[in-house]
Coordinates of C-alpha atoms in Angstrom, one line a residue:
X1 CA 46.5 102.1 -127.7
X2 CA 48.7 99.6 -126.0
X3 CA 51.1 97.2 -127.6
X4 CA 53.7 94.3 -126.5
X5 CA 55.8 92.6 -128.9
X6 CA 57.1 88.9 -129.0
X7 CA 60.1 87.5 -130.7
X8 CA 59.3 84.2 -132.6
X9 CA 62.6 83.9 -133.9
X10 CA 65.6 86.3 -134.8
X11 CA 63.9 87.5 -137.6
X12 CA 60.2 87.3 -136.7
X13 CA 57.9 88.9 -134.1
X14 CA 54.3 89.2 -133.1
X15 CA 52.3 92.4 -132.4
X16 CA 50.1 92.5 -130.1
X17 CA 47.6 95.3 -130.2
X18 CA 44.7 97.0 -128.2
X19 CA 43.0 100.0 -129.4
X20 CA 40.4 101.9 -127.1
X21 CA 37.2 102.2 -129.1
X22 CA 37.3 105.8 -128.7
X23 CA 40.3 105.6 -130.7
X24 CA 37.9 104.4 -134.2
X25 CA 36.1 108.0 -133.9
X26 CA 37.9 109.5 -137.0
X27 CA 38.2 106.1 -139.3
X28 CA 34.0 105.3 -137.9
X29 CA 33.5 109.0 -138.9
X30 CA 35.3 108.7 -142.3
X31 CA 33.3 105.4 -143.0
X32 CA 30.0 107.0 -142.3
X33 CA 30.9 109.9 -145.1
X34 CA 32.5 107.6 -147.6
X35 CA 28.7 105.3 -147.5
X36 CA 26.9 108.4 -147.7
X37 CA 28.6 109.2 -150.8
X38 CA 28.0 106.1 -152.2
X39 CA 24.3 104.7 -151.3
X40 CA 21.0 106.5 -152.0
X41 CA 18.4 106.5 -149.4
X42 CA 14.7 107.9 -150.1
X43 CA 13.6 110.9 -148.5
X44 CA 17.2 112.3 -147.4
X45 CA 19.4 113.9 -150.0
X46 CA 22.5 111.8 -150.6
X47 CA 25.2 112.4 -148.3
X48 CA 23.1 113.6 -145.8
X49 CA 21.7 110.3 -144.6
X50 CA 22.1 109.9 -140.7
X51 CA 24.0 107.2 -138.9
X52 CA 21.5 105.4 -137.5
X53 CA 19.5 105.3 -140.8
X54 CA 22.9 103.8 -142.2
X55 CA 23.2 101.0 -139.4
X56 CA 19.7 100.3 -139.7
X57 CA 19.7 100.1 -143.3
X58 CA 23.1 99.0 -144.4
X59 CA 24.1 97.3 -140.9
X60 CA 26.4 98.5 -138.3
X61 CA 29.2 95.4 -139.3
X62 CA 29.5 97.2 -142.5
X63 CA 30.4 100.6 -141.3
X64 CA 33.1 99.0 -138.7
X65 CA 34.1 96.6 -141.4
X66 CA 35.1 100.1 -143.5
X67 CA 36.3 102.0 -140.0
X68 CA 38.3 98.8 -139.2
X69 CA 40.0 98.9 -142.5
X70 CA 40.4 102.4 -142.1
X71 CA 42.4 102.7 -139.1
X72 CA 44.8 99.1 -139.1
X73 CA 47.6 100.6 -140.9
X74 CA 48.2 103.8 -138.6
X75 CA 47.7 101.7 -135.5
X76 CA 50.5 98.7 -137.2
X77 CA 53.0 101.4 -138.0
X78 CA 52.2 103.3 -134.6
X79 CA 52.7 99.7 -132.8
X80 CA 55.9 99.7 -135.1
X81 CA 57.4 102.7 -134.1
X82 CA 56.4 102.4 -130.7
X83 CA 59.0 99.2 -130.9
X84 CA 61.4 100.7 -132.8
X85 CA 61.5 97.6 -135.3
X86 CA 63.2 97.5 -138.8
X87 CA 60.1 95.5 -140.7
X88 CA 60.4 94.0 -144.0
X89 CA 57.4 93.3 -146.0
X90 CA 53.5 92.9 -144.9
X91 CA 52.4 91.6 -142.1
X92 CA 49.7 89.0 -141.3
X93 CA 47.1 90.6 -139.7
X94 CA 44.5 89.1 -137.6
X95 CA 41.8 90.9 -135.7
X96 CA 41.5 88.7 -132.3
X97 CA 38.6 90.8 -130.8
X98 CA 36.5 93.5 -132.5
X99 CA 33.7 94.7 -129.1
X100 CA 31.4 97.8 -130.6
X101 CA 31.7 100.3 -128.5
X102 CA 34.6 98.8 -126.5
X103 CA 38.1 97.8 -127.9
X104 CA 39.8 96.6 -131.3
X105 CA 42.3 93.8 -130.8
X106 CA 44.7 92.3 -133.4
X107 CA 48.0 91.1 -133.8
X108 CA 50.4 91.0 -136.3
X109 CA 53.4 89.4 -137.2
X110 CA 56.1 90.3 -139.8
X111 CA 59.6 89.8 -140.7
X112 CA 62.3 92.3 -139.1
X113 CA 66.0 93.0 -139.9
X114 CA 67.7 90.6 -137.8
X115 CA 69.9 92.4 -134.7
X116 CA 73.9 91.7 -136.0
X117 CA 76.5 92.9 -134.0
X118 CA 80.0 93.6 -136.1
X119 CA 83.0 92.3 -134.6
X120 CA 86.5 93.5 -134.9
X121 CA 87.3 93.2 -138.3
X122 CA 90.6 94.9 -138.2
X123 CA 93.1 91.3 -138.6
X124 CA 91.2 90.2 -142.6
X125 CA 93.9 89.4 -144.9
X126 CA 93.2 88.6 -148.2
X127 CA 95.5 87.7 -151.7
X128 CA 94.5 89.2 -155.1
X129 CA 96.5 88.8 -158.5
X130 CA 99.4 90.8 -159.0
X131 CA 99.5 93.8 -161.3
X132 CA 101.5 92.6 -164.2
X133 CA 101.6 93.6 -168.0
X134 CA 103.9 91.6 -170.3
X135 CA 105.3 92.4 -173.4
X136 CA 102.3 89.8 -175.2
X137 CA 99.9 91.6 -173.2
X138 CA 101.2 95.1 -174.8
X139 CA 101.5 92.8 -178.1
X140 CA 97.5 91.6 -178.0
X141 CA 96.8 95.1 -177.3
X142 CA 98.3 96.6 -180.5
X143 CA 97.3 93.6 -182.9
X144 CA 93.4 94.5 -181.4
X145 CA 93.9 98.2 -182.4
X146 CA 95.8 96.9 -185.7
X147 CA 92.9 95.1 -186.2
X148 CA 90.3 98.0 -186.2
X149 CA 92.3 99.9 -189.2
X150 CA 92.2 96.8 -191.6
X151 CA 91.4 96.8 -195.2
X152 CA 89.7 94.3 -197.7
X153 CA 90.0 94.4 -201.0
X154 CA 87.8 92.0 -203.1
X155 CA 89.8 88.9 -204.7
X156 CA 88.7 86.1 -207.0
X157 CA 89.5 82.8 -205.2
X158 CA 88.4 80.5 -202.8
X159 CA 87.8 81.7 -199.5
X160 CA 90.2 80.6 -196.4
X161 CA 90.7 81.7 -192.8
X162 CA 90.9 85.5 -192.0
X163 CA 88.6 86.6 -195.1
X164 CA 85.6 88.8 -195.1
X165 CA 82.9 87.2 -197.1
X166 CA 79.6 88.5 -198.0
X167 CA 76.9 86.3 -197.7
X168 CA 73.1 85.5 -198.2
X169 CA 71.5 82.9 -195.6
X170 CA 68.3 80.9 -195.8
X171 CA 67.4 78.9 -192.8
X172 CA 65.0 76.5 -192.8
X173 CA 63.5 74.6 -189.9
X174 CA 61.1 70.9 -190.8
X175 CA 61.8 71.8 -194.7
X176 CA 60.0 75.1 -194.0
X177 CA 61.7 78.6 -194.5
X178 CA 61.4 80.7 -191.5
X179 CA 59.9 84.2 -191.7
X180 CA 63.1 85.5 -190.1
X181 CA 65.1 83.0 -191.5
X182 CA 66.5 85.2 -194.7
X183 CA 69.4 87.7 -194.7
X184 CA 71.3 88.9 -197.6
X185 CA 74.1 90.9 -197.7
X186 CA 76.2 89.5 -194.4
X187 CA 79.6 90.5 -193.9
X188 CA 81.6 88.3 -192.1
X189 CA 84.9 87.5 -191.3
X190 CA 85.9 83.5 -191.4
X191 CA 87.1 82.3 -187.9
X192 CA 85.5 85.2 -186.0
X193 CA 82.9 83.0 -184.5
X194 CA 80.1 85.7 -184.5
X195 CA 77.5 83.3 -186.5
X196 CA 76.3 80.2 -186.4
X197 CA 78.0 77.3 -185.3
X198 CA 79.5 75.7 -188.9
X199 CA 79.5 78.4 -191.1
X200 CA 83.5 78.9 -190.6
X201 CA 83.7 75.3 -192.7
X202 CA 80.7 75.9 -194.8
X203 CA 82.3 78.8 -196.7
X204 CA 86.0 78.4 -196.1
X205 CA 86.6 76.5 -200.1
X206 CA 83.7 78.8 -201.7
X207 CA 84.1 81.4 -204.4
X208 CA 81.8 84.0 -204.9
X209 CA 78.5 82.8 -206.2
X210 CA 79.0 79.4 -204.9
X211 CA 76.6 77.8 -202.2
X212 CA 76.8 75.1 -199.4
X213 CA 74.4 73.6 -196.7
X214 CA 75.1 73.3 -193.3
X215 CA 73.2 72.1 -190.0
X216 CA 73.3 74.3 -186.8
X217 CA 71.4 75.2 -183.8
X218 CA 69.4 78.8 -184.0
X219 CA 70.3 81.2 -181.7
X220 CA 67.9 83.5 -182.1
X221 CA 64.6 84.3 -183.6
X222 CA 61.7 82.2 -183.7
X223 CA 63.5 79.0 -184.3
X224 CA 65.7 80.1 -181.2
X225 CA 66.9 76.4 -180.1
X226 CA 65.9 74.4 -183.0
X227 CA 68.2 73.0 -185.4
X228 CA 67.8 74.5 -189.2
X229 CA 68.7 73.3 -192.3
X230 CA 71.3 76.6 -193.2
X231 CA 71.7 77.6 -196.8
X232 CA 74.7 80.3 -197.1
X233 CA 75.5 81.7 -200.8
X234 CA 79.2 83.8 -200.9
X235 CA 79.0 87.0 -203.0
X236 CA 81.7 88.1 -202.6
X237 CA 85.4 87.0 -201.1
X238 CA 87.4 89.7 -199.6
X239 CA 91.2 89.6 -198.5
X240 CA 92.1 91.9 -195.2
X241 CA 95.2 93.3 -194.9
X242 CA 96.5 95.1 -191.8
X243 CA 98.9 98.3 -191.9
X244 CA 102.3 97.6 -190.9
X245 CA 103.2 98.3 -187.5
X246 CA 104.8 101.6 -187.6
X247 CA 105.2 105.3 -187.0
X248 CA 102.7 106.2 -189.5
X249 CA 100.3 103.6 -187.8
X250 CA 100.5 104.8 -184.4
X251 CA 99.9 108.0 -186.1
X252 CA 96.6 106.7 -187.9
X253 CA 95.6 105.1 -185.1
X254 CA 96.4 107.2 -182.2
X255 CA 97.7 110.8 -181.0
X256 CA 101.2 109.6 -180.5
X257 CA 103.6 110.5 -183.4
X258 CA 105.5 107.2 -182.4
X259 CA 104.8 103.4 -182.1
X260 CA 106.7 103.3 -179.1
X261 CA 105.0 105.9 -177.6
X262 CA 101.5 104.2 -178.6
X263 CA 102.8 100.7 -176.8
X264 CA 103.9 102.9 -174.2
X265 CA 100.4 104.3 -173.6
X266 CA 99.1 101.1 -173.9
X267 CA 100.9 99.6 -171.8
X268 CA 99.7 102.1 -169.0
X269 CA 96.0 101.7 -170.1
X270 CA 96.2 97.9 -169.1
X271 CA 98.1 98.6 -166.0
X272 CA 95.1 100.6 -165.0
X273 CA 92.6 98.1 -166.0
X274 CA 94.5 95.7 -164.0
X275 CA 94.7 97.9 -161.1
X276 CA 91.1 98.3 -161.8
X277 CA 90.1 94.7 -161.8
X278 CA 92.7 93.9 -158.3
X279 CA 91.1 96.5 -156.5
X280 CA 87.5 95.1 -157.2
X281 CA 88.9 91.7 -156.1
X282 CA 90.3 93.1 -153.0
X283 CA 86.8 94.2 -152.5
X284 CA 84.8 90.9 -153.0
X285 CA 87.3 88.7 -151.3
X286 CA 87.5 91.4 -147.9
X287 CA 83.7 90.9 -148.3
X288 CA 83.6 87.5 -148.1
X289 CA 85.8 87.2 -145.5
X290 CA 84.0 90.1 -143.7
X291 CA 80.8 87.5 -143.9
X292 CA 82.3 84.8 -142.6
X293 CA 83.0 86.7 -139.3
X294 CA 79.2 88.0 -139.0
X295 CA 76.3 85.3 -137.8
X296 CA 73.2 86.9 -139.7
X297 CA 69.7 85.3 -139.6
X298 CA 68.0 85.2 -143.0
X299 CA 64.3 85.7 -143.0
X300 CA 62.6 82.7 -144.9
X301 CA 59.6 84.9 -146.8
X302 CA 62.7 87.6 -147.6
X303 CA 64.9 85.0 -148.9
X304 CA 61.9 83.5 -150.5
X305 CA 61.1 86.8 -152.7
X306 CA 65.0 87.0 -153.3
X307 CA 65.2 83.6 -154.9
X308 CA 61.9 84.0 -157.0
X309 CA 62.9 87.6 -158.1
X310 CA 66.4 86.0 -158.9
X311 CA 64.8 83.3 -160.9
X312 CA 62.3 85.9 -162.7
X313 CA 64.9 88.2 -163.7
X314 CA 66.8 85.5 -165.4
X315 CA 64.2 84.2 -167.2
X316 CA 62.1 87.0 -168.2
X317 CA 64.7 89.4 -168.7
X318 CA 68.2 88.3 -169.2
X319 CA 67.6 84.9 -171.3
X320 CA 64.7 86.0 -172.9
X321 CA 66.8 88.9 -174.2
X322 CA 69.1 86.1 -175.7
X323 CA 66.2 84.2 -177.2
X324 CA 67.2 81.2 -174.1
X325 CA 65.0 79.2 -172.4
X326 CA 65.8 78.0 -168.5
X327 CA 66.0 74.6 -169.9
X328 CA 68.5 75.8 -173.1
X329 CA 70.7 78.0 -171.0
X330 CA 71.4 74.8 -168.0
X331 CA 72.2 73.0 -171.0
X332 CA 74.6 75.3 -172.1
X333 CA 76.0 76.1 -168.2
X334 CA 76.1 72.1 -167.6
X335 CA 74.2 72.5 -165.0
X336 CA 71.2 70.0 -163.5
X337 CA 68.1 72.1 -162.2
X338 CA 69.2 71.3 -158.8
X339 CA 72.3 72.6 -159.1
X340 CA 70.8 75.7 -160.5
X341 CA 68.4 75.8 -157.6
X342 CA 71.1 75.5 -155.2
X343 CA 73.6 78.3 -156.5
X344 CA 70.5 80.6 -156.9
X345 CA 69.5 79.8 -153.4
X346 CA 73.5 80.3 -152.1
X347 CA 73.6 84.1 -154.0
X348 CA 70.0 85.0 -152.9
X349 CA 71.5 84.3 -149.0
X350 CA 75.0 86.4 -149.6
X351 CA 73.2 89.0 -151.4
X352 CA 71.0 89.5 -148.3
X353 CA 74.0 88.9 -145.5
X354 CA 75.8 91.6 -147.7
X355 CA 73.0 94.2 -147.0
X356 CA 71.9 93.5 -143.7
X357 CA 75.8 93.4 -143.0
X358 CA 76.9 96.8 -144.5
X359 CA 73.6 98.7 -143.5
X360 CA 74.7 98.0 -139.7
X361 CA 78.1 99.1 -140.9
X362 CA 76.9 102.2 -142.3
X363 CA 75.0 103.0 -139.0
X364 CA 78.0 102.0 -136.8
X365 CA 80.3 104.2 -138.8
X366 CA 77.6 107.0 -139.1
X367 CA 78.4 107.0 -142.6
X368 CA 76.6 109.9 -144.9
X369 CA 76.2 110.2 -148.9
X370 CA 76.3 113.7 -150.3
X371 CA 75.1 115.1 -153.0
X372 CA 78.2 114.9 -155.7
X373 CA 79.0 111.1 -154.4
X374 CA 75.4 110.5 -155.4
X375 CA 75.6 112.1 -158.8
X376 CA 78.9 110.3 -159.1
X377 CA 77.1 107.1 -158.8
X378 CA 74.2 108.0 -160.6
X379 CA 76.3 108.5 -163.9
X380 CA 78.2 105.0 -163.7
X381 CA 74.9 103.6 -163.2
X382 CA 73.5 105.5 -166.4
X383 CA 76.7 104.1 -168.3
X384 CA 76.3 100.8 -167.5
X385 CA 72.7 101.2 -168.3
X386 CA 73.2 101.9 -172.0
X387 CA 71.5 105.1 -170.6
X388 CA 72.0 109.0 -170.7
X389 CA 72.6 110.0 -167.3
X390 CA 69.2 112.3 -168.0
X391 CA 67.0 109.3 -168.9
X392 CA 68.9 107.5 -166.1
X393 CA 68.1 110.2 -163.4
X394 CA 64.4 110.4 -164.5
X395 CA 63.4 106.9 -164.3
X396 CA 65.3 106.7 -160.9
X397 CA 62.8 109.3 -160.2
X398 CA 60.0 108.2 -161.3
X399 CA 60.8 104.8 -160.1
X400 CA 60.9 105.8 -156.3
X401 CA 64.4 104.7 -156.6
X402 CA 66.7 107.1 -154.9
X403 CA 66.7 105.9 -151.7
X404 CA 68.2 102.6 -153.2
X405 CA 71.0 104.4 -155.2
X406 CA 71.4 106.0 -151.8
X407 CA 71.9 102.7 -150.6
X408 CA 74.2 101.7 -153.3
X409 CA 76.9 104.5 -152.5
X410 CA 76.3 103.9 -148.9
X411 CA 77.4 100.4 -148.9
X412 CA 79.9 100.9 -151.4
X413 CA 81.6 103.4 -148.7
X414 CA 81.3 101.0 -145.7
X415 CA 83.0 98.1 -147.6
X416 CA 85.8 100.6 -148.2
X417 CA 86.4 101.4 -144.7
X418 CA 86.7 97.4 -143.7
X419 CA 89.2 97.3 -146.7
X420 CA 91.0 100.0 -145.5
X421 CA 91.5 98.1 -142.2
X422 CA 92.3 95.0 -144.3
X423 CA 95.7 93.8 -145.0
X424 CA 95.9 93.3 -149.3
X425 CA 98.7 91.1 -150.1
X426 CA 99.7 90.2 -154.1
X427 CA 100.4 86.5 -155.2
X428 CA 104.3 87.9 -154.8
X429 CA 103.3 88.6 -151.3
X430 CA 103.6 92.5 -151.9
X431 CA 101.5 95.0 -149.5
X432 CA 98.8 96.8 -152.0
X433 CA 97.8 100.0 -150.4
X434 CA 94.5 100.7 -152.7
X435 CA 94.6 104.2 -151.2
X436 CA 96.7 104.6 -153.8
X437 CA 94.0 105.5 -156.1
X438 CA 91.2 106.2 -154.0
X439 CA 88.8 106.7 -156.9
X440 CA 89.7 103.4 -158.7
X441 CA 89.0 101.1 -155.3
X442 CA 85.9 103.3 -154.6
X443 CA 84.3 102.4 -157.8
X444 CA 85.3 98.8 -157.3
X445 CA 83.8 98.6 -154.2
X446 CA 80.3 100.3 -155.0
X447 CA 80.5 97.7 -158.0
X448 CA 81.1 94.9 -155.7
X449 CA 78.7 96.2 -153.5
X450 CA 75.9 96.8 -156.4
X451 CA 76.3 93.5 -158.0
X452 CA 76.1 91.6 -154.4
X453 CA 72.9 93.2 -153.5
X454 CA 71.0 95.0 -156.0
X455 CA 68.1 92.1 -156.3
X456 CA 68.6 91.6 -152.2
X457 CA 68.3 95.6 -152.0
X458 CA 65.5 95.9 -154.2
X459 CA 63.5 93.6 -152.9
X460 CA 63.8 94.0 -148.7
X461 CA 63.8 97.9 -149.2
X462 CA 60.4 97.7 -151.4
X463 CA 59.3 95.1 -148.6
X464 CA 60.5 97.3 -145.5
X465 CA 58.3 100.7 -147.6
X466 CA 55.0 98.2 -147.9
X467 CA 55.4 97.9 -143.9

């Protein structure tokens, strides 16, 4: 077999490919045994039926037609590897010359990872927010928690802001009721917001067993979108009272015999959640600027898939989940469909950069994943999931998807070693050295990495296995 290859474009090339016909015998053998299996020919018992009976019967094209089909995908990847190319996706095949007895020509052409060479990326500065925790941060934190312990103990008035009312709700939509459009028994809490849009002034001046009717838009269900007439009936009227902030509450509500130890604590909780959340910015701003510095081709039928897998996801998945159309959510984002198209388009083209980008890094740095880092990653993933980390590991499994969580932590660990090249300044123009908890800006940056190109990912390594 002989092969050449020609660039099209950065991201494109043509295979060129000559196979001797002596090269068919095994696939021309194979398609002679898989026709005996399957035709019946009078006077031979089946599977014994000679060659020549087959040609002369069934037609030489046919068999050649099976032999050819046969033996195109080990002379591709042969041609592939033979190259040394990175492919992603199928390729278009054509057979240019097909002589029995002689030679088997085709070519094919496919989309490759694009060559990127990584300059020095040593001089990236980058600002982040500063870690800082105020005494109305500490404040919010404890009200929250106060929150959680309150009471309600049923009163006979009106209801007003901050009460827990039990209510019954009839929804109907064109005068009709819909068949998930009654619930009796709610419990909620005026001002929260976690209904429907009007009930806060629908039942703020009711009593229990008085009604109103309101108008709102469905959120869910099978009027999803529509606006309903909403009938809501109080039962009951509830007053909540919080425990008073003291030692017996931190006590209650925490393992600290002291409310100054309990602010103290959460105090340090939000400091590491801030931490947290500056070392994940450190990461997706050194990324960006990281990107700037890199010229990467984008393969059209690549960034193609990405965009449509984007879009599909969204729709069929995320939205759905929410009961949203495309339509209802742009409406709800102020967005136009072209700006949507444009943003989709602008993410499908970083999230692609970002991998092609920190693959090359990972090979440049010859940068490994072992075992526990796996693992590691594997059970944030299963969090995040709403998984067990069993259920988690089993569909990864079964899903072919390790090499991708291989990917994940990969990535995760090149980004980290541009950022720890990186100068981190604070808005008050302080030095951060994330090394300072290694763990924290690890996890931030296989989150940054994982959200910037899981779809991207997905999609070019599924593409780069059909090659």
């Amino acid at each position: 077999m002989k092969s050449a290859v020609e660039t099209l474009n950065p991201t494109r090339v043509r295979l060129t490919v000559e196979v001797p016909f002596e090269e068919l015998k095994d696939s021309l053998d194979a398609a002679y045994k898989k026709i005996n299996q399957q035709v019946t020919v009078k006077g031979f018992r089946k599977g014994k039926v000679p060659a020549r009976v087959i040609d002369q019967r069934f037609g030489r094209g046919a068999v050649l037609e099976e032999a050819v089909n046969d033996a195109l995908p080990k002379f591709y990847t042969d041609a592939v590897n033979e190259a040394e190319l990175n492919p992603l996706g199928q390729p278009e095949v054509d057979i240019t010359e097909l002589k029995d007895g002689e030679t088997l020509n085709f070519t094919a052409e496919v989309d490759i990872r694009p060559a990127i060479e990584i300059p020095d990326y040593s001089g990236i500065e980058v600002e982040v927010d500063a870690v800082e925790v105020t005494e109305e941060d500490v404040d919010q934190s404890v009200e929250q928690l106060r929150e959680r312990f309150a009471s309600t103990t049923p009163v006979e008035r009106a209801a007003g802001d901050g009460d827990v009312v039990t209510i019954d709700l009839k929804a109907r939509v064109d005068g009709e009721v819909l068949e998930d459009g009654v619930a009796d028994g709610v419990s909620y809490t005026i001002g929260s917001g976690e209904l429907l849009d009007g009930i806060d002034d629908a039942v703020k001046g009711l009593s229990a067993g008085e009604e109103a009717t309101f108008t709102s838009e469905l959120k869910g269900g099978t009027g999803a979108g529509k606006e309903a007439e909403v009938t809501v009936r109080v039962t009951q009227v509830a007053e909540r009272e919080l425990p008073e902030l003291d030692d017996d509450f931190a006590q209650l509500a925490s393992e600290f015999d002291t409310l100054e130890e309990m602010r103290a604590d959460s105090r340090k909780r939000l400091e590491n959640m801030k931490q947290f959340d500056q070392a994940t910015q450190a990461q997706e701003r050194v990324l960006e600027k990281l990107l700037e510095l890199v010229e990467v081709p984008v393969p059209e039928k690549l960034l193609e898939d990405e965009i449509n897998t984007r879009k599909h996801n969204l729709e069929h998945h995320q939205l759905g989940q929410m009961g949203l159309d495309l339509a209802k959510y742009l409406e709800i984002q102020g967005k136009t469909e072209e700006e949507f198209e444009t943003e989709t388009r602008e993410a499908a083209i970083k999230g692609i950069k970002t991998q092609f980008v920190l693959d090359e890094l990972v090979k440049q740095e010859k940068l490994n994943v072992n075992q526990e880092e796996l693992t590691e990653h594997l059970m944030r993933r299963a969090a995040s999931s709403g998984m067990s980390p069993d259920q988690f590991a089993q569909a990864v499994v079964e899903g072919g998807q390790v090499p991708l969580l291989v990917g994940e932590v990969a990535r995760g660990k090149a980004l980290a070693v541009v950022v720890e090249k990186a100068t981190v300044k604070d808005t008050n123009g302080e030095v951060i050295d994330l090394d300072d908890d290694e763990d924290e800006a690890a996890e931030a940056g296989e989150a940054t990495e994982a959200g910037e190109t899981a779809e991207a990912t997905e999609s070019a390594e599924e593409k780069k296995s059909e090659g």
